[in-house]
Amino acid sequence: MTEAPVVAEHRVAAIGPGSLILVVGPSGAGKDTLLGLAKAACADDPNIVFPRRVITRVASASEDNEEVSPDAFRQALARNEYAVHWEAHGHCYALSRRIDDDLRAGRTVIANVSRTVIATVRRAYADVVVVSITAPTNVLAERLAMRGRSSDGKIEHRLSRTVDDISAAPDVTIVNVDSAEYHARQFVRIIKGDRWEA
């Protein structure tokens, strides 16, 4: 299993025309909460897709992920079933290749990913929008402490992670310090195309 993020290399042309919205941000920023609210708000639109991530750790109550064993993950990887995959904090994550079909059909796909995959994904897909969801460090630390998920590892290590890559810079940033409902409405506007109005 490689630590580097990987997108299948056989692709010739960038996949589109649909939009791939990548949600990134530090642990404790509230990404899963806003994703859940946005998914509910967009439930009536078949052209907006929220794929489930595949993960090798136990999913928390706020996540809609598909939990698999490390062996099952490696087997699926060998079968080329993942459009993109990465490792973080000792766990493996991936998005199914089904997202490629959605994007070719012109749908908007929204996924929570690691910042380390952004540069590679930007090269593989025609229309990529990176939305950073963040909060002040003291707020992040408080949220992580309240969450108390053992698989998170040490809080200080999670808060100190950085990605020094200009291509990983977000297109839009949501500073999630007000009500979740308010920021979810911002996020939905971005998903529906009002990208610079957040």
PDB file of C-alpha atoms in Angstrom:
ATOM      1  CA  MET A   1       0.000   0.000   0.000  1.00  0.00           C
ATOM      2  CA  THR A   2       1.547   3.308  -1.038  1.00  0.00           C
ATOM      3  CA  GLU A   3       1.300   6.442   1.074  1.00  0.00           C
ATOM      4  CA  ALA A   4       1.067   8.670  -1.990  1.00  0.00           C
ATOM      5  CA  PRO A   5      -2.401   9.619  -3.240  1.00  0.00           C
ATOM      6  CA  VAL A   6      -3.123   7.858  -6.501  1.00  0.00           C
ATOM      7  CA  VAL A   7      -5.521   8.454  -9.360  1.00  0.00           C
ATOM      8  CA  ALA A   8      -5.567   5.901 -12.159  1.00  0.00           C
ATOM      9  CA  GLU A   9      -2.805   6.763 -14.635  1.00  0.00           C
ATOM     10  CA  HIS A  10      -4.343   5.287 -17.812  1.00  0.00           C
ATOM     11  CA  ARG A  11      -6.646   8.237 -18.368  1.00  0.00           C
ATOM     12  CA  VAL A  12      -5.931  10.308 -21.457  1.00  0.00           C
ATOM     13  CA  ALA A  13      -8.455  13.143 -21.293  1.00  0.00           C
ATOM     14  CA  ALA A  14      -9.685  14.851 -18.153  1.00  0.00           C
ATOM     15  CA  ILE A  15     -12.997  13.378 -17.053  1.00  0.00           C
ATOM     16  CA  GLY A  16     -16.054  15.593 -17.296  1.00  0.00           C
ATOM     17  CA  PRO A  17     -18.179  17.544 -18.020  1.00  0.00           C
ATOM     18  CA  GLY A  18     -19.605  17.234 -14.507  1.00  0.00           C
ATOM     19  CA  SER A  19     -18.172  19.136 -11.556  1.00  0.00           C
ATOM     20  CA  LEU A  20     -16.176  17.401  -8.837  1.00  0.00           C
ATOM     21  CA  ILE A  21     -16.402  19.328  -5.574  1.00  0.00           C
ATOM     22  CA  LEU A  22     -13.707  18.313  -3.120  1.00  0.00           C
ATOM     23  CA  VAL A  23     -14.329  19.114   0.525  1.00  0.00           C
ATOM     24  CA  VAL A  24     -11.160  19.485   2.581  1.00  0.00           C
ATOM     25  CA  GLY A  25     -10.228  20.862   5.956  1.00  0.00           C
ATOM     26  CA  PRO A  26      -8.791  19.989   9.334  1.00  0.00           C
ATOM     27  CA  SER A  27     -10.279  17.438  11.694  1.00  0.00           C
ATOM     28  CA  GLY A  28     -12.951  19.037  13.834  1.00  0.00           C
ATOM     29  CA  ALA A  29     -13.927  21.621  11.218  1.00  0.00           C
ATOM     30  CA  GLY A  30     -17.411  20.125  10.846  1.00  0.00           C
ATOM     31  CA  LYS A  31     -17.066  18.747   7.320  1.00  0.00           C
ATOM     32  CA  ASP A  32     -19.284  15.707   7.924  1.00  0.00           C
ATOM     33  CA  THR A  33     -21.977  17.826   9.568  1.00  0.00           C
ATOM     34  CA  LEU A  34     -22.142  20.261   6.649  1.00  0.00           C
ATOM     35  CA  LEU A  35     -21.987  17.424   4.128  1.00  0.00           C
ATOM     36  CA  GLY A  36     -24.929  15.724   5.833  1.00  0.00           C
ATOM     37  CA  LEU A  37     -27.024  18.887   5.858  1.00  0.00           C
ATOM     38  CA  ALA A  38     -26.146  19.683   2.248  1.00  0.00           C
ATOM     39  CA  LYS A  39     -26.984  16.139   1.161  1.00  0.00           C
ATOM     40  CA  ALA A  40     -30.418  16.443   2.770  1.00  0.00           C
ATOM     41  CA  ALA A  41     -30.985  19.835   1.109  1.00  0.00           C
ATOM     42  CA  CYS A  42     -30.059  18.434  -2.322  1.00  0.00           C
ATOM     43  CA  ALA A  43     -31.900  15.110  -1.956  1.00  0.00           C
ATOM     44  CA  ASP A  44     -34.469  15.994  -4.631  1.00  0.00           C
ATOM     45  CA  ASP A  45     -31.843  16.700  -7.307  1.00  0.00           C
ATOM     46  CA  PRO A  46     -30.663  13.507  -9.074  1.00  0.00           C
ATOM     47  CA  ASN A  47     -27.817  15.435 -10.695  1.00  0.00           C
ATOM     48  CA  ILE A  48     -26.114  16.052  -7.341  1.00  0.00           C
ATOM     49  CA  VAL A  49     -24.283  13.011  -5.988  1.00  0.00           C
ATOM     50  CA  PHE A  50     -22.690  12.426  -2.587  1.00  0.00           C
ATOM     51  CA  PRO A  51     -20.692   9.191  -2.974  1.00  0.00           C
ATOM     52  CA  ARG A  52     -19.796   7.168   0.099  1.00  0.00           C
ATOM     53  CA  ARG A  53     -16.094   7.007   0.892  1.00  0.00           C
ATOM     54  CA  VAL A  54     -14.547   3.611   1.480  1.00  0.00           C
ATOM     55  CA  ILE A  55     -12.548   3.580   4.732  1.00  0.00           C
ATOM     56  CA  THR A  56     -10.590   1.040   6.763  1.00  0.00           C
ATOM     57  CA  ARG A  57     -11.620   2.382  10.154  1.00  0.00           C
ATOM     58  CA  VAL A  58     -14.868   2.377  12.055  1.00  0.00           C
ATOM     59  CA  ALA A  59     -17.162   5.126  10.792  1.00  0.00           C
ATOM     60  CA  SER A  60     -18.498   7.595  13.326  1.00  0.00           C
ATOM     61  CA  ALA A  61     -22.182   8.412  13.717  1.00  0.00           C
ATOM     62  CA  SER A  62     -21.806  11.615  11.683  1.00  0.00           C
ATOM     63  CA  GLU A  63     -20.231   9.891   8.659  1.00  0.00           C
ATOM     64  CA  ASP A  64     -21.871   8.069   5.776  1.00  0.00           C
ATOM     65  CA  ASN A  65     -18.930   5.884   4.826  1.00  0.00           C
ATOM     66  CA  GLU A  66     -18.455   2.281   3.737  1.00  0.00           C
ATOM     67  CA  GLU A  67     -16.236   0.486   6.229  1.00  0.00           C
ATOM     68  CA  VAL A  68     -14.017  -2.282   4.824  1.00  0.00           C
ATOM     69  CA  SER A  69     -11.128  -4.349   6.158  1.00  0.00           C
ATOM     70  CA  PRO A  70      -7.562  -3.494   5.097  1.00  0.00           C
ATOM     71  CA  ASP A  71      -7.460  -6.765   3.118  1.00  0.00           C
ATOM     72  CA  ALA A  72     -10.693  -5.975   1.271  1.00  0.00           C
ATOM     73  CA  PHE A  73      -9.356  -2.503   0.516  1.00  0.00           C
ATOM     74  CA  ARG A  74      -6.139  -3.919  -0.961  1.00  0.00           C
ATOM     75  CA  GLN A  75      -8.083  -6.411  -3.062  1.00  0.00           C
ATOM     76  CA  ALA A  76     -10.357  -3.695  -4.470  1.00  0.00           C
ATOM     77  CA  LEU A  77      -7.306  -1.555  -5.178  1.00  0.00           C
ATOM     78  CA  ALA A  78      -5.729  -4.427  -7.099  1.00  0.00           C
ATOM     79  CA  ARG A  79      -8.916  -4.711  -9.157  1.00  0.00           C
ATOM     80  CA  ASN A  80      -8.651  -1.009 -10.029  1.00  0.00           C
ATOM     81  CA  GLU A  81     -12.005  -0.228  -8.383  1.00  0.00           C
ATOM     82  CA  TYR A  82     -11.018   3.150  -6.937  1.00  0.00           C
ATOM     83  CA  ALA A  83     -10.938   6.445  -8.784  1.00  0.00           C
ATOM     84  CA  VAL A  84      -8.725   7.928  -6.075  1.00  0.00           C
ATOM     85  CA  HIS A  85      -7.302   6.689  -2.795  1.00  0.00           C
ATOM     86  CA  TRP A  86      -5.069   7.917   0.005  1.00  0.00           C
ATOM     87  CA  GLU A  87      -3.797   7.158   3.474  1.00  0.00           C
ATOM     88  CA  ALA A  88      -4.142   9.300   6.594  1.00  0.00           C
ATOM     89  CA  HIS A  89      -3.472   8.590  10.257  1.00  0.00           C
ATOM     90  CA  GLY A  90      -2.830   4.917   9.574  1.00  0.00           C
ATOM     91  CA  HIS A  91      -6.096   4.347   7.695  1.00  0.00           C
ATOM     92  CA  CYS A  92      -6.927   3.944   3.995  1.00  0.00           C
ATOM     93  CA  TYR A  93      -9.611   5.933   2.184  1.00  0.00           C
ATOM     94  CA  ALA A  94     -10.978   5.802  -1.374  1.00  0.00           C
ATOM     95  CA  LEU A  95     -13.709   6.897  -3.751  1.00  0.00           C
ATOM     96  CA  SER A  96     -15.263   4.332  -6.052  1.00  0.00           C
ATOM     97  CA  ARG A  97     -14.691   4.585  -9.781  1.00  0.00           C
ATOM     98  CA  ARG A  98     -18.481   5.067 -10.080  1.00  0.00           C
ATOM     99  CA  ILE A  99     -17.854   8.798  -9.660  1.00  0.00           C
ATOM    100  CA  ASP A 100     -16.314   8.809 -13.146  1.00  0.00           C
ATOM    101  CA  ASP A 101     -19.622   7.672 -14.659  1.00  0.00           C
ATOM    102  CA  ASP A 102     -21.504  10.389 -12.767  1.00  0.00           C
ATOM    103  CA  LEU A 103     -19.093  13.057 -13.954  1.00  0.00           C
ATOM    104  CA  ARG A 104     -19.248  11.858 -17.549  1.00  0.00           C
ATOM    105  CA  ALA A 105     -23.043  12.121 -17.286  1.00  0.00           C
ATOM    106  CA  GLY A 106     -22.682  15.779 -16.272  1.00  0.00           C
ATOM    107  CA  ARG A 107     -23.588  15.364 -12.619  1.00  0.00           C
ATOM    108  CA  THR A 108     -22.048  17.252  -9.706  1.00  0.00           C
ATOM    109  CA  VAL A 109     -20.156  14.970  -7.328  1.00  0.00           C
ATOM    110  CA  ILE A 110     -19.279  16.121  -3.799  1.00  0.00           C
ATOM    111  CA  ALA A 111     -16.704  14.238  -1.721  1.00  0.00           C
ATOM    112  CA  ASN A 112     -14.690  14.704   1.461  1.00  0.00           C
ATOM    113  CA  VAL A 113     -11.030  13.984   0.627  1.00  0.00           C
ATOM    114  CA  SER A 114      -7.502  14.541   1.860  1.00  0.00           C
ATOM    115  CA  ARG A 115      -5.771  17.733   0.771  1.00  0.00           C
ATOM    116  CA  THR A 116      -2.907  15.544  -0.472  1.00  0.00           C
ATOM    117  CA  VAL A 117      -4.952  14.306  -3.463  1.00  0.00           C
ATOM    118  CA  ILE A 118      -5.969  17.715  -4.827  1.00  0.00           C
ATOM    119  CA  ALA A 119      -3.108  18.225  -7.300  1.00  0.00           C
ATOM    120  CA  THR A 120      -3.540  14.771  -8.803  1.00  0.00           C
ATOM    121  CA  VAL A 121      -7.315  15.080  -9.002  1.00  0.00           C
ATOM    122  CA  ARG A 122      -7.112  18.490 -10.678  1.00  0.00           C
ATOM    123  CA  ARG A 123      -5.114  16.857 -13.495  1.00  0.00           C
ATOM    124  CA  ALA A 124      -7.520  13.923 -13.911  1.00  0.00           C
ATOM    125  CA  TYR A 125     -10.861  15.755 -13.899  1.00  0.00           C
ATOM    126  CA  ALA A 126     -12.127  18.595 -16.077  1.00  0.00           C
ATOM    127  CA  ASP A 127     -13.951  20.703 -13.486  1.00  0.00           C
ATOM    128  CA  VAL A 128     -12.656  20.531  -9.915  1.00  0.00           C
ATOM    129  CA  VAL A 129     -13.712  22.942  -7.169  1.00  0.00           C
ATOM    130  CA  VAL A 130     -11.994  22.742  -3.787  1.00  0.00           C
ATOM    131  CA  VAL A 131     -14.027  23.877  -0.788  1.00  0.00           C
ATOM    132  CA  SER A 132     -12.095  24.282   2.451  1.00  0.00           C
ATOM    133  CA  ILE A 133     -14.129  24.025   5.642  1.00  0.00           C
ATOM    134  CA  THR A 134     -12.165  25.261   8.615  1.00  0.00           C
ATOM    135  CA  ALA A 135     -12.349  26.920  12.034  1.00  0.00           C
ATOM    136  CA  PRO A 136      -9.936  28.568  14.493  1.00  0.00           C
ATOM    137  CA  THR A 137      -7.456  26.185  16.142  1.00  0.00           C
ATOM    138  CA  ASN A 138      -9.028  26.477  19.602  1.00  0.00           C
ATOM    139  CA  VAL A 139     -12.440  25.559  18.154  1.00  0.00           C
ATOM    140  CA  LEU A 140     -10.963  22.580  16.303  1.00  0.00           C
ATOM    141  CA  ALA A 141      -9.243  21.310  19.446  1.00  0.00           C
ATOM    142  CA  GLU A 142     -12.440  21.611  21.464  1.00  0.00           C
ATOM    143  CA  ARG A 143     -14.477  19.751  18.852  1.00  0.00           C
ATOM    144  CA  LEU A 144     -11.920  16.953  18.568  1.00  0.00           C
ATOM    145  CA  ALA A 145     -11.822  16.553  22.339  1.00  0.00           C
ATOM    146  CA  MET A 146     -15.631  16.346  22.457  1.00  0.00           C
ATOM    147  CA  ARG A 147     -15.674  13.799  19.642  1.00  0.00           C
ATOM    148  CA  GLY A 148     -13.259  11.541  21.514  1.00  0.00           C
ATOM    149  CA  ARG A 149     -12.752   9.125  18.598  1.00  0.00           C
ATOM    150  CA  SER A 150      -9.745   6.940  19.416  1.00  0.00           C
ATOM    151  CA  SER A 151      -8.902   6.416  15.744  1.00  0.00           C
ATOM    152  CA  ASP A 152      -8.277  10.160  15.444  1.00  0.00           C
ATOM    153  CA  GLY A 153      -4.912   9.798  17.149  1.00  0.00           C
ATOM    154  CA  LYS A 154      -3.350  12.652  19.071  1.00  0.00           C
ATOM    155  CA  ILE A 155      -5.187  15.942  18.685  1.00  0.00           C
ATOM    156  CA  GLU A 156      -2.007  18.012  18.426  1.00  0.00           C
ATOM    157  CA  HIS A 157      -0.793  15.865  15.514  1.00  0.00           C
ATOM    158  CA  ARG A 158      -4.025  16.336  13.601  1.00  0.00           C
ATOM    159  CA  LEU A 159      -4.015  20.091  14.146  1.00  0.00           C
ATOM    160  CA  SER A 160      -0.407  20.453  12.964  1.00  0.00           C
ATOM    161  CA  ARG A 161      -0.906  18.801   9.557  1.00  0.00           C
ATOM    162  CA  THR A 162      -0.185  20.988   6.531  1.00  0.00           C
ATOM    163  CA  VAL A 163       0.081  20.460   2.777  1.00  0.00           C
ATOM    164  CA  ASP A 164       2.673  22.703   1.130  1.00  0.00           C
ATOM    165  CA  ASP A 165       1.387  22.615  -2.423  1.00  0.00           C
ATOM    166  CA  ILE A 166      -0.014  25.656  -4.187  1.00  0.00           C
ATOM    167  CA  SER A 167      -2.304  23.431  -6.283  1.00  0.00           C
ATOM    168  CA  ALA A 168      -3.973  22.311  -3.044  1.00  0.00           C
ATOM    169  CA  ALA A 169      -5.179  25.858  -2.353  1.00  0.00           C
ATOM    170  CA  PRO A 170      -8.976  26.015  -1.998  1.00  0.00           C
ATOM    171  CA  ASP A 171     -11.241  27.849  -4.432  1.00  0.00           C
ATOM    172  CA  VAL A 172     -13.705  28.699  -1.653  1.00  0.00           C
ATOM    173  CA  THR A 173     -13.304  28.736   2.138  1.00  0.00           C
ATOM    174  CA  ILE A 174     -16.071  28.386   4.724  1.00  0.00           C
ATOM    175  CA  VAL A 175     -15.044  29.356   8.254  1.00  0.00           C
ATOM    176  CA  ASN A 176     -17.439  27.165  10.217  1.00  0.00           C
ATOM    177  CA  VAL A 177     -18.017  29.127  13.429  1.00  0.00           C
ATOM    178  CA  ASP A 178     -21.685  30.101  13.144  1.00  0.00           C
ATOM    179  CA  SER A 179     -24.671  27.756  13.025  1.00  0.00           C
ATOM    180  CA  ALA A 180     -24.302  24.573  10.993  1.00  0.00           C
ATOM    181  CA  GLU A 181     -27.524  25.438   9.161  1.00  0.00           C
ATOM    182  CA  TYR A 182     -26.150  28.811   8.053  1.00  0.00           C
ATOM    183  CA  HIS A 183     -22.913  27.327   6.736  1.00  0.00           C
ATOM    184  CA  ALA A 184     -24.781  24.439   5.104  1.00  0.00           C
ATOM    185  CA  ARG A 185     -26.771  27.009   3.113  1.00  0.00           C
ATOM    186  CA  GLN A 186     -23.466  28.577   2.008  1.00  0.00           C
ATOM    187  CA  PHE A 187     -22.239  25.169   0.965  1.00  0.00           C
ATOM    188  CA  VAL A 188     -25.403  24.353  -0.993  1.00  0.00           C
ATOM    189  CA  ARG A 189     -25.061  27.617  -2.931  1.00  0.00           C
ATOM    190  CA  ILE A 190     -21.543  26.559  -3.914  1.00  0.00           C
ATOM    191  CA  ILE A 191     -22.761  23.096  -4.949  1.00  0.00           C
ATOM    192  CA  LYS A 192     -25.477  24.619  -7.117  1.00  0.00           C
ATOM    193  CA  GLY A 193     -23.038  26.873  -8.924  1.00  0.00           C
ATOM    194  CA  ASP A 194     -22.918  30.099  -6.913  1.00  0.00           C
ATOM    195  CA  ARG A 195     -19.311  29.341  -6.103  1.00  0.00           C
ATOM    196  CA  TRP A 196     -18.141  32.796  -5.277  1.00  0.00           C
ATOM    197  CA  GLU A 197     -21.124  33.846  -3.176  1.00  0.00           C
ATOM    198  CA  ALA A 198     -20.287  31.837  -0.021  1.00  0.00           C
TER     199      ALA A 198
END
